[in-house]
Tab-separated table of C-alpha atoms in Angstrom:
chain	number	residue	atom	x	y	z
H	1	MET	CA	-0.193	0.341	0.113
H	2	ALA	CA	3.083	2.256	0.651
H	3	ALA	CA	3.989	1.802	-2.992
H	4	ARG	CA	0.597	2.286	-4.151
H	5	GLY	CA	0.598	5.714	-2.643
H	6	TRP	CA	4.629	6.522	-3.790
H	7	ARG	CA	2.493	5.810	-7.221
H	8	GLU	CA	-0.137	7.778	-6.985
H	9	ALA	CA	1.956	10.704	-5.318
H	10	LEU	CA	3.889	10.806	-8.488
H	11	VAL	CA	1.114	11.318	-10.333
H	12	VAL	CA	-0.794	13.822	-8.822
H	13	LEU	CA	3.004	15.839	-9.472
H	14	ALA	CA	3.680	14.517	-12.921
H	15	GLY	CA	-0.362	15.915	-13.787
H	16	GLY	CA	0.204	18.900	-12.277
H	17	ALA	CA	3.007	19.675	-13.846
H	18	VAL	CA	1.828	19.590	-16.894
H	19	VAL	CA	-1.267	20.955	-16.033
H	20	ILE	CA	0.759	24.255	-14.691
H	21	ALA	CA	2.729	24.291	-17.884
H	22	ALA	CA	-0.473	24.569	-20.054
H	23	SER	CA	-1.414	26.435	-18.659
H	24	GLN	CA	1.224	29.478	-18.184
H	25	VAL	CA	1.448	28.523	-22.675
H	26	SER	CA	-2.407	28.223	-22.927
H	27	SER	CA	-3.230	31.779	-21.706
H	28	THR	CA	-0.078	34.154	-23.614
H	29	GLY	CA	-2.482	37.034	-24.892
H	30	ARG	CA	-5.774	36.181	-23.672
H	31	THR	CA	-7.560	39.006	-21.884
H	32	GLY	CA	-8.393	38.053	-17.787
H	33	THR	CA	-12.011	37.723	-16.299
H	34	ASP	CA	-10.100	39.824	-13.233
H	35	GLU	CA	-9.158	42.168	-15.828
H	36	ALA	CA	-12.463	42.236	-17.889
H	37	ALA	CA	-14.469	43.114	-14.646
H	38	ARG	CA	-11.847	46.275	-14.126
H	39	ASP	CA	-12.669	46.952	-17.294
H	40	ALA	CA	-16.458	46.610	-17.383
H	41	VAL	CA	-16.142	48.769	-14.188
H	42	ILE	CA	-13.832	51.464	-16.280
H	43	GLY	CA	-16.675	51.600	-18.170
H	44	ALA	CA	-19.304	51.713	-16.383
H	45	ARG	CA	-18.203	54.739	-13.651
H	46	PRO	CA	-16.206	56.368	-16.179
H	47	ASP	CA	-15.081	58.712	-12.381
H	48	TYR	CA	-14.081	56.007	-10.461
H	49	ALA	CA	-10.588	56.296	-9.232
H	50	PRO	CA	-9.777	52.886	-7.304
H	51	TRP	CA	-8.003	54.473	-3.755
H	52	ALA	CA	-5.801	51.680	-3.224
H	53	GLU	CA	-3.301	50.311	-5.096
H	54	PRO	CA	-1.588	47.094	-5.076
H	55	VAL	CA	1.990	46.291	-2.922
H	56	ARG	CA	3.787	44.795	-5.257
H	57	HIS	CA	3.874	45.743	-9.667
H	58	ASN	CA	5.291	42.223	-11.413
H	59	THR	CA	6.185	42.678	-14.660
H	60	PRO	CA	4.821	40.199	-16.663
H	61	GLN	CA	7.599	37.229	-16.383
H	62	GLN	CA	7.317	38.091	-12.223
H	63	GLU	CA	4.377	37.028	-12.140
H	64	GLN	CA	4.138	34.397	-14.764
H	65	GLY	CA	7.661	33.252	-12.616
H	66	LEU	CA	5.383	33.897	-9.367
H	67	PHE	CA	2.326	31.893	-10.707
H	68	VAL	CA	5.169	28.625	-11.531
H	69	LEU	CA	5.680	29.145	-7.669
H	70	GLN	CA	2.770	28.980	-6.352
H	71	GLY	CA	1.376	26.151	-8.817
H	72	ALA	CA	4.961	23.956	-7.904
H	73	ILE	CA	3.437	24.551	-3.664
H	74	GLY	CA	0.441	23.631	-4.767
H	75	VAL	CA	1.395	20.700	-6.665
H	76	ALA	CA	4.140	19.244	-4.284
H	77	THR	CA	1.955	19.738	-1.005
H	78	LEU	CA	-0.604	18.222	-2.363
H	79	ALA	CA	1.521	14.979	-4.212
H	80	MET	CA	2.315	14.797	-0.651
H	81	ALA	CA	-1.239	14.767	0.870
H	82	VAL	CA	-2.197	12.069	-1.561
H	83	TRP	CA	1.096	10.014	-0.092
H	84	ALA	CA	0.670	10.602	3.509
H	85	LEU	CA	-3.223	10.258	3.137
H	86	ARG	CA	-3.500	6.428	1.053
H	87	ARG	CA	0.278	5.880	2.796
H	88	GLY	CA	-1.730	6.255	6.513
H	89	ARG	CA	-4.882	4.085	5.140
H	90	GLY	CA	-2.947	1.709	4.261
H	91	SER	CA	-1.339	1.397	7.428
H	92	ASP	CA	-4.731	0.638	8.774
H	93	ALA	CA	-6.006	-1.961	6.671
H	94	SER	CA	-2.599	-3.309	7.824
H	95	GLN	CA	-2.867	-3.820	11.484
P	1	MET	CA	-12.809	35.812	-8.853
P	2	HIS	CA	-10.283	38.321	-7.944
P	3	ILE	CA	-12.257	41.740	-7.589
P	4	MET	CA	-8.889	44.361	-7.245
P	5	GLU	CA	-6.616	46.346	-5.026
P	6	GLY	CA	-8.789	49.444	-5.056
P	7	TYR	CA	-11.730	48.467	-7.121
P	8	LEU	CA	-14.121	47.537	-4.245
P	9	PRO	CA	-15.803	51.638	-2.711
P	10	ALA	CA	-14.054	51.744	0.773
P	11	SER	CA	-17.649	51.228	2.295
P	12	HIS	CA	-18.200	48.564	0.065
P	13	ALA	CA	-14.577	47.015	1.500
P	14	VAL	CA	-15.153	47.523	5.007
P	15	ALA	CA	-18.394	46.106	4.922
P	16	TRP	CA	-17.114	42.640	2.320
P	17	THR	CA	-14.383	42.742	5.362
P	18	VAL	CA	-16.509	42.969	8.672
P	19	ALA	CA	-18.368	40.525	6.750
P	20	ALA	CA	-15.499	37.935	6.767
P	21	ALA	CA	-14.535	38.291	10.627
P	22	PRO	CA	-16.915	35.466	11.754
P	23	PHE	CA	-16.517	33.060	8.683
P	24	LEU	CA	-12.715	33.425	9.484
P	25	VAL	CA	-12.687	33.084	13.462
P	26	HIS	CA	-15.264	30.141	13.429
P	27	SER	CA	-12.625	28.698	10.137
P	28	ALA	CA	-9.512	28.818	12.414
P	29	GLN	CA	-11.493	27.919	15.573
P	30	ARG	CA	-12.296	25.196	13.712
P	31	VAL	CA	-9.150	23.979	11.039
P	32	ARG	CA	-7.319	23.922	15.476
P	33	ARG	CA	-9.445	21.692	16.740
P	34	GLU	CA	-9.665	19.282	14.113
P	35	MET	CA	-6.162	19.275	14.428
P	36	GLU	CA	-5.827	18.749	17.485
P	37	ARG	CA	-8.669	15.707	17.708
P	38	ASP	CA	-7.599	14.086	13.921
P	39	PRO	CA	-4.034	13.727	12.838
P	40	ALA	CA	-5.379	12.712	9.661
P	41	ALA	CA	-7.181	16.017	9.409
P	42	ARG	CA	-3.611	18.179	8.868
P	43	MET	CA	-3.460	16.503	5.439
P	44	ARG	CA	-6.892	16.405	4.419
P	45	LEU	CA	-6.431	20.409	5.145
P	46	ALA	CA	-3.023	20.613	3.365
P	47	ALA	CA	-4.380	18.456	0.267
P	48	SER	CA	-7.969	21.074	0.489
P	49	GLY	CA	-6.076	23.958	1.037
P	50	ALA	CA	-3.398	22.926	-2.191
P	51	PHE	CA	-6.306	21.553	-4.353
P	52	ALA	CA	-6.876	25.834	-4.253
P	53	LEU	CA	-3.742	26.855	-4.370
P	54	LEU	CA	-2.617	24.929	-7.470
P	55	LEU	CA	-6.026	25.629	-8.882
P	56	THR	CA	-5.791	29.575	-8.712
P	57	SER	CA	-2.396	29.649	-9.794
P	58	LEU	CA	-3.779	28.289	-13.374
P	59	LYS	CA	-4.855	31.601	-16.177
P	60	LEU	CA	-7.281	28.554	-18.136
P	61	PRO	CA	-8.115	29.695	-21.885
P	62	SER	CA	-11.949	29.889	-22.270
P	63	VAL	CA	-13.937	30.734	-24.886
P	64	ALA	CA	-13.969	33.788	-27.517
P	65	GLY	CA	-10.035	34.919	-26.361
P	66	SER	CA	-10.489	34.896	-23.137
P	67	SER	CA	-8.984	32.943	-19.747
P	68	SER	CA	-9.699	32.464	-16.478
P	69	HIS	CA	-8.743	30.698	-12.767
P	70	PRO	CA	-10.584	27.830	-11.676
P	71	THR	CA	-10.849	27.991	-7.775
P	72	GLY	CA	-10.213	25.026	-6.130
P	73	THR	CA	-12.260	24.984	-2.870
P	74	GLY	CA	-14.695	22.830	-4.364
P	75	LEU	CA	-13.120	19.654	-3.550
P	76	GLY	CA	-11.542	20.904	0.113
P	77	ALA	CA	-15.621	21.633	1.168
P	78	VAL	CA	-16.193	17.795	0.849
P	79	LEU	CA	-12.586	16.634	2.122
P	80	SER	CA	-12.186	19.423	4.970
P	81	GLY	CA	-15.416	21.103	5.676
P	82	PRO	CA	-17.064	24.625	4.378
P	83	SER	CA	-16.550	25.953	7.259
P	84	ALA	CA	-12.277	24.509	7.330
P	85	MET	CA	-12.159	26.701	3.825
P	86	PRO	CA	-12.208	30.792	4.905
P	87	VAL	CA	-8.721	30.216	6.796
P	88	LEU	CA	-7.498	28.406	3.506
P	89	ALA	CA	-9.160	30.627	0.937
P	90	ALA	CA	-7.647	33.674	3.047
P	91	LEU	CA	-3.774	31.989	3.247
P	92	VAL	CA	-3.925	31.745	-0.486
P	93	LEU	CA	-5.360	34.998	-1.744
P	94	GLY	CA	-2.839	36.932	1.120
P	95	PHE	CA	-0.213	35.331	-0.751
P	96	GLN	CA	-1.710	35.931	-4.617
P	97	ALA	CA	-2.848	39.896	-3.027
P	98	VAL	CA	1.334	40.311	-1.915
P	99	LEU	CA	3.364	38.534	-4.643
P	100	LEU	CA	1.530	38.238	-7.480
P	101	ALA	CA	-0.844	41.611	-7.071
P	102	HIS	CA	-4.260	39.965	-8.079
P	103	GLY	CA	-7.018	40.202	-6.090
P	104	GLY	CA	-5.895	42.964	-2.904
P	105	LEU	CA	-5.992	43.436	0.403
P	106	THR	CA	-8.646	45.782	0.230
P	107	THR	CA	-10.544	43.627	-1.640
P	108	LEU	CA	-9.350	40.255	0.648
P	109	GLY	CA	-13.118	40.195	2.215
P	110	ALA	CA	-14.768	40.200	-0.616
P	111	ASN	CA	-12.916	37.785	-1.572
P	112	ILE	CA	-12.987	35.436	1.099
P	113	VAL	CA	-16.554	35.764	1.012
P	114	SER	CA	-16.790	34.627	-2.241
P	115	LEU	CA	-13.581	32.604	-2.687
P	116	GLY	CA	-13.993	30.741	1.339
P	117	VAL	CA	-17.598	31.317	1.740
P	118	VAL	CA	-19.702	30.859	-0.640
P	119	GLY	CA	-18.782	29.001	-2.770
P	120	PRO	CA	-17.314	26.045	-0.325
P	121	TRP	CA	-20.744	25.918	1.262
P	122	VAL	CA	-22.679	25.839	-2.136
P	123	ALA	CA	-19.971	22.101	-2.764
P	124	TRP	CA	-20.896	21.396	0.176
P	125	GLY	CA	-25.164	21.476	-0.736
P	126	THR	CA	-24.248	19.931	-4.134
P	127	TRP	CA	-22.386	16.850	-2.872
P	128	ARG	CA	-24.598	16.205	-0.078
P	129	GLY	CA	-27.745	17.143	-2.159
P	130	VAL	CA	-25.745	14.943	-5.454
P	131	SER	CA	-24.679	11.769	-2.438
P	132	ALA	CA	-28.108	11.646	-1.801
P	133	MET	CA	-29.911	11.028	-5.249
P	134	GLY	CA	-27.518	7.353	-5.290
P	135	ALA	CA	-24.568	9.213	-7.698
P	136	SER	CA	-20.737	7.615	-7.195
P	137	PRO	CA	-18.528	9.842	-4.748
P	138	MET	CA	-16.360	10.422	-8.068
P	139	ILE	CA	-19.738	12.611	-10.147
P	140	ALA	CA	-21.094	14.297	-6.823
P	141	VAL	CA	-17.098	15.810	-6.157
P	142	GLY	CA	-17.028	17.074	-9.707
P	143	LEU	CA	-20.671	18.493	-10.343
P	144	ALA	CA	-19.437	20.194	-6.599
P	145	SER	CA	-16.752	21.066	-7.844
P	146	ALA	CA	-18.042	22.332	-10.676
P	147	VAL	CA	-20.419	23.927	-9.271
P	148	ALA	CA	-18.423	26.107	-6.513
P	149	ASP	CA	-16.512	27.685	-8.954
P	150	LEU	CA	-19.949	28.777	-11.003
P	151	ALA	CA	-20.985	30.369	-7.837
P	152	THR	CA	-18.057	31.841	-6.693
P	153	TYR	CA	-18.173	34.335	-10.012
P	154	ALA	CA	-21.879	34.468	-9.075
P	155	MET	CA	-20.563	35.841	-5.515
P	156	THR	CA	-18.434	38.328	-7.203
P	157	ALA	CA	-20.191	39.544	-9.932
P	158	LEU	CA	-23.135	40.450	-7.001
P	159	GLN	CA	-20.696	42.184	-4.945
P	160	LEU	CA	-19.481	44.605	-7.850
P	161	ALA	CA	-22.763	45.365	-8.779
P	162	LEU	CA	-23.879	45.767	-5.575
P	163	ALA	CA	-20.700	49.176	-6.075
P	164	PHE	CA	-21.367	49.980	-9.571
P	165	PRO	CA	-24.787	49.387	-10.274
P	166	GLN	CA	-26.306	50.657	-13.743
P	167	ALA	CA	-26.674	54.488	-14.252
P	168	VAL	CA	-30.395	52.549	-15.964
P	169	GLY	CA	-31.412	48.602	-14.068
P	170	GLY	CA	-29.324	50.145	-11.307
P	171	VAL	CA	-27.837	46.480	-9.199
P	172	PRO	CA	-30.173	43.506	-11.736
P	173	ALA	CA	-29.246	45.160	-15.182
P	174	ALA	CA	-25.437	45.399	-13.406
P	175	LEU	CA	-25.151	41.995	-11.856
P	176	ALA	CA	-26.769	40.964	-15.377
P	177	LYS	CA	-23.945	42.661	-17.352
P	178	PHE	CA	-20.841	40.877	-14.922
P	179	SER	CA	-23.237	37.712	-14.497
P	180	ALA	CA	-22.539	37.201	-17.766
P	181	LEU	CA	-18.484	38.527	-18.215
P	182	PHE	CA	-17.982	36.164	-16.246
P	183	GLY	CA	-20.605	32.911	-17.406
P	184	VAL	CA	-18.619	33.116	-20.495
P	185	THR	CA	-15.444	32.478	-19.953
P	186	GLN	CA	-16.118	30.197	-16.770
P	187	VAL	CA	-18.296	26.989	-17.038
P	188	PRO	CA	-15.714	25.698	-19.681
P	189	LEU	CA	-13.701	26.049	-16.867
P	190	ALA	CA	-15.878	24.734	-14.465
P	191	LEU	CA	-16.669	21.489	-15.939
P	192	MET	CA	-12.675	21.136	-15.925
P	193	GLU	CA	-12.330	22.354	-12.140
P	194	GLY	CA	-14.813	19.736	-11.811
P	195	VAL	CA	-13.187	17.021	-14.307
P	196	PHE	CA	-9.404	17.512	-11.923
P	197	ALA	CA	-11.726	17.572	-8.915
P	198	ALA	CA	-12.726	14.729	-9.274
P	199	LEU	CA	-9.296	13.248	-11.029
P	200	VAL	CA	-8.060	14.141	-7.188
P	201	TRP	CA	-10.251	12.696	-5.152
P	202	ARG	CA	-9.365	9.465	-7.188
P	203	ALA	CA	-5.548	9.795	-5.990
P	204	LEU	CA	-6.828	10.450	-2.724
P	205	GLY	CA	-7.898	6.872	-2.428
P	206	ALA	CA	-11.194	7.736	-1.644
P	207	ARG	CA	-12.895	4.507	-3.370
P	208	ARG	CA	-16.100	5.180	-1.733
P	209	GLY	CA	-15.536	8.376	-1.013
P	210	VAL	CA	-17.550	9.363	2.110
P	211	ALA	CA	-14.836	7.740	4.206
P	212	LEU	CA	-12.698	10.835	3.602
P	213	ALA	CA	-14.736	13.351	4.341
P	214	THR	CA	-15.146	14.211	7.924
P	215	GLY	CA	-19.101	13.611	7.400
P	216	LYS	CA	-19.408	17.718	9.295
P	217	PRO	CA	-19.621	21.299	7.514
């Protein structure tokens, strides 16, 4: 059962890496809904001025890198949880 | 799902922050209690948070040259219970607000309400309802995740409509406009999210499904 946990965790890790890479490639040049919503607000209320600024201003490359970092942390943690939960259940079953 | 920094009037930002606060406090208490009571709950929470972290990092292409983020909170709502999700959503949204300049600190309360409260509770209700009708756990989790994704964006549309009503037609007209804007892009992504959630549910080893869930909201 422990080996099975490793296998499933590796599948999650590999699948997650593929999805992260594919999302970075395929979303290039597309308009995000967050930006579309912002534009709709500006269209509806041209006089509205945002009263706060983002903490950081990233270049597109920095933003892309940080999204990849976020996804990598997520997929690594998820793979670890898959392994631990399967291993735990395997131990329970063997007792 | 992310209302950008400064894109809610100050009064609305404060109101949504106040609305999110009790959910956050209850969520923190629930998470702490569960982790003390059940060691396996830590891994369920880790899986719940990690799935949300992963999915909100994805910008997926959709129809008409648009792209958007899935939400990832539906699976967590089933795994850890919806009341655990506000804290996990706050961590994800905080990461994105501070490091990625997506969302914002002034709009954090509003974004927590949509991503961490509305989506997860809708997912929980859908999961319970679909399961009660005899659907397999994978189908139930997939549907719950897809519906939660749409509910999250519907809530964001409502928040924006309340803040920026149309000159003609007021809040309902604005709600229709923002819903249409999100809906076109989000429906295909919600379906994708449902598939992802069902696959991860399977990877977690939930053959009978409910064995993994806490059974409590």
